[in-house]
Coordinates of C-alpha atoms in Angstrom, one line a residue:
M1 CA -8.4 -16.1 21.8
P2 CA -6.7 -16.7 18.4
R3 CA -8.9 -18.0 15.4
S4 CA -8.3 -21.2 13.8
P5 CA -6.6 -20.9 10.5
L6 CA -9.5 -22.8 8.9
E7 CA -12.1 -20.5 10.7
T8 CA -13.2 -17.8 8.3
P9 CA -15.2 -14.8 9.7
A10 CA -17.8 -13.1 7.5
L11 CA -16.1 -10.6 5.1
K12 CA -18.1 -7.8 3.6
V13 CA -16.9 -6.7 0.2
L14 CA -15.9 -3.0 0.3
I15 CA -14.3 -2.6 -3.2
E16 CA -14.7 -5.3 -5.8
R17 CA -11.9 -6.7 -7.9
Q18 CA -13.1 -4.9 -11.1
Q19 CA -13.1 -1.5 -9.4
I20 CA -9.5 -2.1 -8.3
E21 CA -8.3 -3.3 -11.6
R22 CA -10.0 -0.4 -13.4
R23 CA -8.5 2.1 -11.0
I24 CA -4.9 0.6 -11.2
G25 CA -5.2 0.9 -15.0
E26 CA -6.0 4.8 -14.6
L27 CA -3.1 5.2 -12.0
A28 CA -0.7 3.4 -14.3
Q29 CA -1.6 5.9 -17.2
E30 CA -0.9 8.7 -14.8
L31 CA 2.3 7.3 -13.7
A32 CA 3.4 6.6 -17.4
A33 CA 2.8 10.2 -18.3
D34 CA 4.5 11.6 -15.3
Y35 CA 7.6 9.3 -15.5
A36 CA 8.0 9.4 -19.3
G37 CA 11.5 10.0 -20.4
S38 CA 12.9 9.2 -16.8
S39 CA 14.2 6.2 -15.0
P40 CA 12.2 6.0 -11.9
L41 CA 12.6 3.8 -8.9
F42 CA 9.3 2.3 -7.3
I43 CA 9.7 1.4 -3.6
G44 CA 7.0 -0.9 -2.3
L45 CA 6.3 -1.1 1.5
L46 CA 6.2 -4.8 2.5
N47 CA 4.0 -6.7 2.6
G48 CA 0.9 -4.7 2.1
A49 CA 1.9 -3.0 -1.3
V50 CA 3.3 -6.0 -3.1
Q51 CA 0.2 -7.0 -4.9
F52 CA -0.8 -3.3 -5.8
M53 CA 2.7 -2.5 -6.9
M54 CA 3.2 -5.4 -9.1
A55 CA -0.3 -4.8 -10.7
L56 CA 0.7 -1.2 -11.3
I57 CA 4.0 -2.3 -12.9
D58 CA 2.2 -4.9 -15.1
R59 CA -0.1 -2.1 -16.6
L60 CA 2.9 0.2 -17.4
P61 CA 4.1 0.6 -21.0
E62 CA 7.2 -1.4 -22.1
E63 CA 9.4 1.8 -22.8
L64 CA 9.0 2.8 -19.3
L65 CA 9.6 -0.7 -18.0
A66 CA 13.0 -1.0 -19.7
R67 CA 14.0 2.1 -17.5
L68 CA 12.3 1.2 -14.2
D69 CA 13.9 -0.2 -11.1
Y70 CA 11.9 -1.4 -8.1
D71 CA 12.8 -2.5 -4.6
F72 CA 11.0 -3.0 -1.3
V73 CA 11.3 -1.7 2.2
G74 CA 10.1 -3.8 5.0
I75 CA 8.4 -2.2 8.1
S76 CA 6.2 -3.4 10.8
S77 CA 3.9 -1.4 13.2
Y78 CA 0.7 -3.6 13.6
Q79 CA -0.2 -6.3 16.0
G80 CA -3.6 -7.6 14.8
T81 CA -5.9 -4.7 14.2
E82 CA -4.0 -2.2 16.3
S83 CA -0.8 -0.2 15.6
T84 CA 1.9 -0.7 18.2
G85 CA 3.1 2.8 17.6
Q86 CA 6.5 1.6 17.0
I87 CA 8.2 1.3 13.5
K88 CA 10.3 -1.5 13.0
L89 CA 12.6 -1.8 9.9
T90 CA 12.5 -5.4 8.7
K91 CA 14.0 -5.1 5.3
D92 CA 16.1 -2.1 3.9
L93 CA 16.6 -0.9 0.4
V94 CA 19.1 -2.7 -2.0
V95 CA 18.8 -0.1 -4.9
A96 CA 20.1 3.2 -4.0
A97 CA 17.4 6.2 -4.2
A98 CA 20.1 9.0 -4.6
G99 CA 19.5 11.2 -7.7
R100 CA 16.4 9.1 -8.8
N101 CA 12.9 10.0 -9.2
V102 CA 11.4 7.8 -6.5
L103 CA 7.8 6.7 -6.1
I104 CA 6.9 5.1 -2.7
V105 CA 4.1 2.7 -3.2
D106 CA 1.9 1.7 -0.3
G107 CA -1.2 -0.4 0.2
I108 CA -3.0 1.7 2.6
V109 CA -2.1 5.0 4.3
D110 CA -3.7 5.2 7.7
R111 CA -2.2 7.2 10.6
G112 CA 0.7 8.0 8.2
R113 CA 3.4 7.0 10.8
S114 CA 5.0 4.3 8.8
L115 CA 4.9 6.4 5.6
D116 CA 6.4 9.3 7.4
F117 CA 9.3 7.0 8.6
V118 CA 10.0 5.7 5.1
L119 CA 9.9 9.2 3.5
A120 CA 12.3 10.5 6.0
K121 CA 14.6 7.5 5.3
I122 CA 14.3 8.1 1.6
K123 CA 14.8 11.7 1.7
S124 CA 18.0 11.3 3.6
Q125 CA 19.3 9.7 0.4
Q126 CA 18.5 12.8 -1.7
P127 CA 16.5 11.6 -4.4
L128 CA 15.8 13.7 -7.4
S129 CA 12.0 13.7 -6.8
L130 CA 9.9 11.8 -4.2
R131 CA 6.2 11.0 -4.7
V132 CA 3.7 8.7 -2.9
C133 CA 1.1 6.2 -4.4
T134 CA -1.3 4.5 -2.3
L135 CA -4.1 2.1 -3.2
L136 CA -6.2 3.0 -0.1
D137 CA -6.2 6.4 1.8
K138 CA -7.8 6.4 5.3
R139 CA -7.7 10.1 6.1
A140 CA -9.9 9.9 9.3
H141 CA -6.9 8.5 11.1
R142 CA -4.2 10.7 9.8
E143 CA -1.7 11.9 12.6
F144 CA 1.2 12.6 10.2
P145 CA 0.7 15.1 7.4
V146 CA 2.2 12.9 4.6
P147 CA 1.7 13.8 1.0
I148 CA -0.5 11.5 -1.3
D149 CA 0.2 12.1 -5.0
Y150 CA -1.8 9.3 -6.4
C151 CA -4.5 7.6 -4.6
G152 CA -6.6 4.6 -5.7
F153 CA -9.5 4.9 -3.4
E154 CA -10.3 7.0 -0.1
I155 CA -12.1 4.8 2.6
E156 CA -13.8 5.4 5.7
D157 CA -12.4 4.5 9.2
E158 CA -12.9 0.6 8.8
F159 CA -10.2 -2.0 9.2
V160 CA -9.8 -3.6 5.7
V161 CA -8.2 -6.8 4.3
G162 CA -7.4 -8.0 1.0
Y163 CA -5.4 -7.0 -2.1
G164 CA -2.4 -7.0 0.2
M165 CA -3.8 -5.9 3.4
D166 CA -4.0 -8.4 6.2
C167 CA -5.3 -9.2 9.7
D168 CA -2.8 -11.2 11.6
L169 CA -1.2 -12.3 8.3
R170 CA -4.4 -13.6 6.9
Y171 CA -6.6 -12.4 3.9
R172 CA -3.8 -10.7 2.1
A173 CA -4.3 -12.7 -1.1
L174 CA -7.9 -11.8 -1.5
R175 CA -8.5 -10.0 -4.9
H176 CA -10.8 -7.5 -3.5
I177 CA -10.9 -5.2 -0.5
A178 CA -13.2 -6.4 2.5
V179 CA -14.2 -5.5 6.0
I180 CA -14.3 -8.2 8.5
E181 CA -17.8 -8.4 10.1
H182 CA -17.4 -9.4 13.8
A183 CA -20.0 -11.7 15.4
R184 CA -22.4 -10.1 17.9
G185 CA -20.5 -9.4 21.1
E186 CA -17.1 -9.5 19.5
P187 CA -14.8 -6.5 19.5

């Protein structure tokens, strides 16, 4: 039975806002050093990576921002807390990746199926380089051996919400990462 939009289950904070902000600052420094002197293209995976990617970009130095382009790819594979196993492209790139230093930005890498799909799509455009940055890495579920070049946090096998991650389109705007605590007897 679907929950009412006004009903809010108990959320257990897993990663505090301050920890996220500090780690994003560190990642931005690494990216600034690695992409110094180039004109990179950042590609965020909708919708989970939007908040993370914009926070990363906000922390980059002006000289890099003047050369940086960004775009988004929309993909869908989840229904509630379960993957359907099917990847659906909901928004394609507008900016070409050919000949560019490309950074794929994701909110969470779980099984790796969605990221594997996007990497293959971008590789077909023949970028100069292709790297991956994720806020959260959940290796316990990994089915596809996708490369992670920059990682905010490794997490255990829990379904998380907040900072871009959602459950049935809810909780995405939280400024921290949380785990939904189910009431006794609920799945």
